[in-house]
Every structure is written in C-alpha cells, then in structure tokens.
Short mmCIF file of N, CA and C in Angstrom, two decimals:
data_model
loop_
_atom_site.label_atom_id
_atom_site.label_comp_id
_atom_site.label_asym_id
_atom_site.label_seq_id
_atom_site.Cartn_x
_atom_site.Cartn_y
_atom_site.Cartn_z
N MET F 227 0.82 -1.18 0.00
CA MET F 227 0.00 0.00 0.00
C MET F 227 0.85 1.26 -0.06
N PHE F 228 1.83 1.29 0.88
CA PHE F 228 2.69 2.48 0.96
C PHE F 228 3.53 2.68 -0.28
N GLY F 229 3.95 1.55 -0.89
CA GLY F 229 4.68 1.69 -2.16
C GLY F 229 3.77 2.32 -3.23
N ASP F 230 2.53 2.03 -3.28
CA ASP F 230 1.63 2.65 -4.24
C ASP F 230 1.45 4.13 -3.94
N LEU F 231 1.27 4.42 -2.66
CA LEU F 231 1.07 5.83 -2.23
C LEU F 231 2.39 6.62 -2.56
N SER F 232 3.52 6.06 -2.28
CA SER F 232 4.76 6.79 -2.60
C SER F 232 4.89 7.01 -4.15
N GLY F 233 4.51 6.01 -4.91
CA GLY F 233 4.56 6.17 -6.38
C GLY F 233 3.58 7.26 -6.83
N MET F 234 2.38 7.28 -6.21
CA MET F 234 1.43 8.30 -6.56
C MET F 234 1.91 9.71 -6.19
N MET F 235 2.53 9.81 -5.05
CA MET F 235 3.10 11.10 -4.61
C MET F 235 4.16 11.57 -5.61
N ASP F 236 5.03 10.65 -6.05
CA ASP F 236 6.05 10.99 -6.96
C ASP F 236 5.42 11.47 -8.31
N LYS F 237 4.34 10.78 -8.78
CA LYS F 237 3.66 11.13 -9.99
C LYS F 237 2.98 12.54 -9.82
N LEU F 238 2.46 12.84 -8.67
CA LEU F 238 1.87 14.16 -8.44
C LEU F 238 2.96 15.27 -8.45
N LYS F 239 4.09 14.96 -7.90
CA LYS F 239 5.23 15.88 -7.93
C LYS F 239 5.67 16.17 -9.34
N GLN F 240 5.72 15.07 -10.16
CA GLN F 240 6.11 15.17 -11.55
C GLN F 240 5.12 16.01 -12.29
N ALA F 241 3.78 15.83 -12.03
CA ALA F 241 2.77 16.59 -12.68
C ALA F 241 2.91 18.06 -12.32
N GLN F 242 3.15 18.36 -11.05
CA GLN F 242 3.29 19.67 -10.64
C GLN F 242 4.51 20.36 -11.34
N GLN F 243 5.63 19.63 -11.47
CA GLN F 243 6.79 20.15 -12.15
C GLN F 243 6.46 20.39 -13.62
N LYS F 244 5.69 19.48 -14.26
CA LYS F 244 5.34 19.64 -15.65
C LYS F 244 4.48 20.88 -15.86
N VAL F 245 3.57 21.11 -14.90
CA VAL F 245 2.73 22.34 -14.99
C VAL F 245 3.60 23.58 -14.85
N GLU F 246 4.53 23.61 -13.96
CA GLU F 246 5.45 24.75 -13.78
C GLU F 246 6.30 24.98 -15.03
N GLU F 247 6.75 23.90 -15.60
CA GLU F 247 7.55 23.98 -16.82
C GLU F 247 6.68 24.55 -17.94
N THR F 248 5.49 24.13 -18.04
CA THR F 248 4.57 24.62 -19.07
C THR F 248 4.29 26.10 -18.85
N LYS F 249 4.08 26.54 -17.64
CA LYS F 249 3.91 27.94 -17.33
C LYS F 249 5.04 28.80 -17.85
N GLN F 250 6.26 28.30 -17.56
CA GLN F 250 7.49 29.01 -18.02
C GLN F 250 7.57 29.03 -19.57
N ARG F 251 7.25 27.94 -20.17
CA ARG F 251 7.31 27.89 -21.65
C ARG F 251 6.26 28.83 -22.25
N LEU F 252 5.07 28.93 -21.62
CA LEU F 252 4.00 29.78 -22.13
C LEU F 252 4.38 31.28 -22.08
N ASN F 253 5.35 31.62 -21.24
CA ASN F 253 5.89 32.96 -21.24
C ASN F 253 6.61 33.35 -22.48
N THR F 254 7.05 32.30 -23.22
CA THR F 254 7.78 32.57 -24.49
C THR F 254 6.89 32.39 -25.76
N VAL F 255 5.68 32.03 -25.58
CA VAL F 255 4.74 31.84 -26.66
C VAL F 255 4.07 33.24 -26.86
N LEU F 256 4.29 33.87 -28.01
CA LEU F 256 3.81 35.19 -28.23
C LEU F 256 2.62 35.15 -29.24
N ILE F 257 1.58 35.94 -28.90
CA ILE F 257 0.38 35.99 -29.77
C ILE F 257 0.33 37.49 -30.24
N ASP F 258 0.24 37.64 -31.55
CA ASP F 258 0.17 38.96 -32.16
C ASP F 258 -1.29 39.15 -32.62
N GLU F 259 -1.80 40.28 -32.37
CA GLU F 259 -3.21 40.65 -32.83
C GLU F 259 -3.20 41.99 -33.37
N SER F 260 -3.97 42.21 -34.48
CA SER F 260 -4.08 43.52 -35.02
C SER F 260 -5.53 43.95 -35.05
N GLY F 261 -5.71 45.23 -35.09
CA GLY F 261 -7.05 45.82 -35.23
C GLY F 261 -6.98 47.13 -35.97
N ALA F 262 -8.13 47.68 -36.27
CA ALA F 262 -8.21 48.97 -36.87
C ALA F 262 -7.37 49.08 -38.11
N ASP F 263 -7.53 48.14 -39.05
CA ASP F 263 -6.76 48.16 -40.33
C ASP F 263 -5.24 48.20 -40.06
N ASN F 264 -4.85 47.37 -39.06
CA ASN F 264 -3.42 47.30 -38.66
C ASN F 264 -2.90 48.59 -38.06
N LYS F 265 -3.75 49.42 -37.61
CA LYS F 265 -3.30 50.72 -36.97
C LYS F 265 -2.96 50.46 -35.52
N ILE F 266 -3.43 49.29 -34.99
CA ILE F 266 -3.08 48.88 -33.58
C ILE F 266 -2.53 47.46 -33.72
N ARG F 267 -1.44 47.24 -33.06
CA ARG F 267 -0.95 45.86 -32.97
C ARG F 267 -0.52 45.60 -31.56
N VAL F 268 -0.94 44.41 -31.00
CA VAL F 268 -0.59 44.10 -29.68
C VAL F 268 0.12 42.74 -29.69
N THR F 269 1.02 42.51 -28.71
CA THR F 269 1.60 41.23 -28.57
C THR F 269 1.48 40.86 -27.09
N VAL F 270 0.96 39.62 -26.84
CA VAL F 270 0.77 39.16 -25.51
C VAL F 270 1.42 37.76 -25.44
N THR F 271 1.76 37.29 -24.22
CA THR F 271 2.24 35.97 -24.07
C THR F 271 1.00 35.03 -23.85
N ALA F 272 1.28 33.72 -23.98
CA ALA F 272 0.20 32.77 -23.68
C ALA F 272 -0.26 32.74 -22.17
N ASN F 273 0.58 33.40 -21.35
CA ASN F 273 0.18 33.63 -19.95
C ASN F 273 -0.54 34.89 -19.75
N ARG F 274 -0.97 35.51 -20.83
CA ARG F 274 -1.78 36.73 -20.82
C ARG F 274 -1.10 37.90 -20.23
N GLU F 275 0.19 38.08 -20.58
CA GLU F 275 0.99 39.25 -20.19
C GLU F 275 1.21 40.14 -21.43
N ILE F 276 0.88 41.37 -21.42
CA ILE F 276 1.06 42.24 -22.50
C ILE F 276 2.51 42.57 -22.66
N LYS F 277 3.02 42.32 -23.91
CA LYS F 277 4.46 42.59 -24.17
C LYS F 277 4.65 43.89 -24.93
N SER F 278 3.80 44.13 -25.86
CA SER F 278 3.90 45.40 -26.63
C SER F 278 2.64 45.86 -27.16
N ILE F 279 2.52 47.18 -27.44
CA ILE F 279 1.38 47.78 -28.08
C ILE F 279 1.95 48.80 -29.03
N ILE F 280 1.58 48.68 -30.26
CA ILE F 280 1.98 49.67 -31.30
C ILE F 280 0.82 50.33 -31.91
N ILE F 281 0.79 51.65 -31.84
CA ILE F 281 -0.29 52.50 -32.29
C ILE F 281 0.09 53.40 -33.39
N ASP F 282 -0.63 53.35 -34.53
CA ASP F 282 -0.41 54.24 -35.61
C ASP F 282 -0.70 55.72 -35.19
N ASP F 283 0.14 56.63 -35.61
CA ASP F 283 -0.06 58.02 -35.25
C ASP F 283 -1.47 58.57 -35.65
N SER F 284 -2.05 58.04 -36.67
CA SER F 284 -3.39 58.57 -37.12
C SER F 284 -4.44 58.32 -36.06
N LEU F 285 -4.33 57.37 -35.17
CA LEU F 285 -5.29 57.17 -34.12
C LEU F 285 -5.09 58.08 -32.87
N LEU F 286 -3.97 58.81 -32.90
CA LEU F 286 -3.70 59.66 -31.68
C LEU F 286 -4.53 60.91 -31.59
N THR F 287 -5.26 61.20 -32.69
CA THR F 287 -6.04 62.42 -32.63
C THR F 287 -7.46 62.26 -32.12
N ASP F 288 -7.85 60.99 -31.96
CA ASP F 288 -9.22 60.72 -31.48
C ASP F 288 -9.14 59.68 -30.32
N ALA F 289 -9.19 60.24 -29.11
CA ALA F 289 -8.98 59.35 -27.94
C ALA F 289 -10.06 58.23 -27.85
N GLU F 290 -11.27 58.56 -28.15
CA GLU F 290 -12.39 57.59 -28.05
C GLU F 290 -12.17 56.44 -29.02
N GLU F 291 -11.87 56.82 -30.29
CA GLU F 291 -11.61 55.77 -31.28
C GLU F 291 -10.43 54.91 -30.87
N LEU F 292 -9.40 55.51 -30.40
CA LEU F 292 -8.20 54.80 -29.92
C LEU F 292 -8.58 53.80 -28.81
N GLU F 293 -9.32 54.33 -27.87
CA GLU F 293 -9.68 53.47 -26.73
C GLU F 293 -10.49 52.30 -27.19
N ASP F 294 -11.47 52.50 -28.11
CA ASP F 294 -12.31 51.45 -28.62
C ASP F 294 -11.50 50.33 -29.31
N TYR F 295 -10.63 50.77 -30.25
CA TYR F 295 -9.84 49.87 -30.97
C TYR F 295 -8.82 49.07 -30.06
N LEU F 296 -8.28 49.81 -29.12
CA LEU F 296 -7.38 49.22 -28.20
C LEU F 296 -8.08 48.13 -27.37
N ILE F 297 -9.27 48.38 -26.87
CA ILE F 297 -10.02 47.42 -26.08
C ILE F 297 -10.32 46.17 -26.89
N LEU F 298 -10.83 46.41 -28.10
CA LEU F 298 -11.17 45.28 -29.01
C LEU F 298 -9.96 44.46 -29.35
N THR F 299 -8.87 45.05 -29.59
CA THR F 299 -7.64 44.29 -30.06
C THR F 299 -7.09 43.57 -28.85
N LEU F 300 -7.01 44.19 -27.76
CA LEU F 300 -6.47 43.58 -26.55
C LEU F 300 -7.36 42.40 -26.18
N ASN F 301 -8.69 42.52 -26.18
CA ASN F 301 -9.57 41.48 -25.88
C ASN F 301 -9.39 40.27 -26.77
N LYS F 302 -9.18 40.50 -28.06
CA LYS F 302 -9.01 39.44 -29.05
C LYS F 302 -7.71 38.66 -28.69
N ALA F 303 -6.70 39.43 -28.44
CA ALA F 303 -5.36 38.82 -28.13
C ALA F 303 -5.44 38.03 -26.85
N LEU F 304 -6.02 38.62 -25.81
CA LEU F 304 -6.13 37.88 -24.51
C LEU F 304 -7.02 36.66 -24.55
N LYS F 305 -8.03 36.70 -25.43
CA LYS F 305 -8.89 35.55 -25.58
C LYS F 305 -8.08 34.37 -26.22
N ARG F 306 -7.37 34.69 -27.31
CA ARG F 306 -6.53 33.68 -27.89
C ARG F 306 -5.46 33.17 -26.93
N ALA F 307 -4.84 34.05 -26.17
CA ALA F 307 -3.90 33.63 -25.20
C ALA F 307 -4.43 32.71 -24.18
N GLY F 308 -5.69 33.00 -23.70
CA GLY F 308 -6.38 32.21 -22.69
C GLY F 308 -6.67 30.83 -23.22
N GLU F 309 -7.08 30.70 -24.49
CA GLU F 309 -7.41 29.41 -25.09
C GLU F 309 -6.14 28.60 -25.18
N ILE F 310 -5.06 29.16 -25.59
CA ILE F 310 -3.78 28.44 -25.70
C ILE F 310 -3.34 27.96 -24.34
N ASN F 311 -3.41 28.90 -23.37
CA ASN F 311 -2.99 28.59 -21.99
C ASN F 311 -3.80 27.45 -21.44
N GLU F 312 -5.09 27.47 -21.57
CA GLU F 312 -5.96 26.39 -21.01
C GLU F 312 -5.61 25.05 -21.62
N GLN F 313 -5.45 25.05 -22.95
CA GLN F 313 -5.17 23.74 -23.68
C GLN F 313 -3.83 23.23 -23.15
N GLU F 314 -2.80 24.05 -23.13
CA GLU F 314 -1.50 23.58 -22.77
C GLU F 314 -1.42 23.12 -21.29
N MET F 315 -2.09 23.87 -20.42
CA MET F 315 -2.11 23.51 -18.96
C MET F 315 -2.83 22.24 -18.72
N ALA F 316 -4.00 22.01 -19.50
CA ALA F 316 -4.73 20.79 -19.34
C ALA F 316 -3.86 19.58 -19.79
N VAL F 317 -3.20 19.74 -20.83
CA VAL F 317 -2.28 18.60 -21.34
C VAL F 317 -1.19 18.34 -20.32
N ALA F 318 -0.59 19.40 -19.78
CA ALA F 318 0.55 19.22 -18.78
C ALA F 318 0.01 18.57 -17.52
N ALA F 319 -1.19 18.99 -17.04
CA ALA F 319 -1.74 18.39 -15.85
C ALA F 319 -2.12 16.93 -15.99
N LYS F 320 -2.74 16.66 -17.16
CA LYS F 320 -3.19 15.24 -17.43
C LYS F 320 -2.04 14.29 -17.65
N SER F 321 -1.01 14.81 -18.32
CA SER F 321 0.14 13.89 -18.64
C SER F 321 0.84 13.40 -17.43
N GLY F 322 0.84 14.19 -16.34
CA GLY F 322 1.62 13.72 -15.22
C GLY F 322 0.80 13.16 -14.06
N MET F 323 -0.53 13.04 -14.28
CA MET F 323 -1.34 12.59 -13.23
C MET F 323 -1.24 11.05 -13.04
N PRO F 324 -1.24 10.61 -11.80
CA PRO F 324 -1.23 9.15 -11.62
C PRO F 324 -2.61 8.55 -11.92
N ASN F 325 -2.55 7.30 -12.25
CA ASN F 325 -3.85 6.59 -12.59
C ASN F 325 -4.62 6.31 -11.31
N ILE F 326 -5.57 7.17 -10.99
CA ILE F 326 -6.33 6.95 -9.77
C ILE F 326 -7.76 6.52 -10.23
N PRO F 327 -8.22 5.39 -9.78
CA PRO F 327 -9.52 4.83 -10.18
C PRO F 327 -10.60 5.90 -9.88
N GLY F 328 -11.48 6.10 -10.88
CA GLY F 328 -12.61 7.00 -10.71
C GLY F 328 -12.29 8.42 -11.08
N MET F 329 -11.01 8.70 -11.35
CA MET F 329 -10.63 10.10 -11.74
C MET F 329 -10.48 10.31 -13.20
N ASP F 330 -10.72 9.27 -14.05
CA ASP F 330 -10.48 9.35 -15.41
C ASP F 330 -11.34 10.41 -16.15
N GLY F 331 -12.57 10.52 -15.70
CA GLY F 331 -13.44 11.47 -16.38
C GLY F 331 -13.24 12.91 -15.98
N LEU F 332 -12.44 13.23 -15.02
CA LEU F 332 -12.28 14.59 -14.56
C LEU F 332 -11.27 15.39 -15.37
N PHE F 333 -10.43 14.75 -16.06
CA PHE F 333 -9.35 15.53 -16.84
C PHE F 333 -9.45 15.24 -18.31
#
C-alpha cells in the first residue's frame, strides 16, 4: 500500500513540475493581434501578459476611437492567449497525473 502511495506522490510531484515547466514555456509563446486596419498591434504571451502595443499616429487624434480599438484588439489577443493557455495547462496536468481509479473522467 505505501509503495503505491509513494509512487502516486512521485507522480503528483512530476505533474506539478510539468505544470510549472509549461507555465514558463508559455511565457515565451507570443500572440500577435491587429485591429483597426493594422493601426493597432498588440503582442501578449500565452500567460496573458502584454508585451507590446504599437499604435499608428493617425489614431492619436481621437482618444475615443483609440480606446475602442485598443480594447477590441487587446480582448481578441487575450482571448486567444487564454485558449492556448488552457489547452497547454490541461495537457500538462493530465500527462503527469497518476492513474487513480474513478478520476479518469475529470481531466
């Protein structure tokens, strides 16, 4: 019994390490999104951290338009980043999980 428990604990530690490694790797996955006829470009990581925002000078004269385009473009980029993050984290968590009876349908 304790041998099985020890093995399961090792598998859980491996799963946790795999999740941490995936988090680190997702910091290097960059998502680029454009809006407003490429007048706004944003880059975010798959961990949903904004890396850059580039704004065409023509949008600097209308604050309301700039804000609208910025919100739309950032939301698109963050949505894509979230989808990638969730997929990758689910794979990382599932790959390292021990085989526990009754837990198959949860992941």
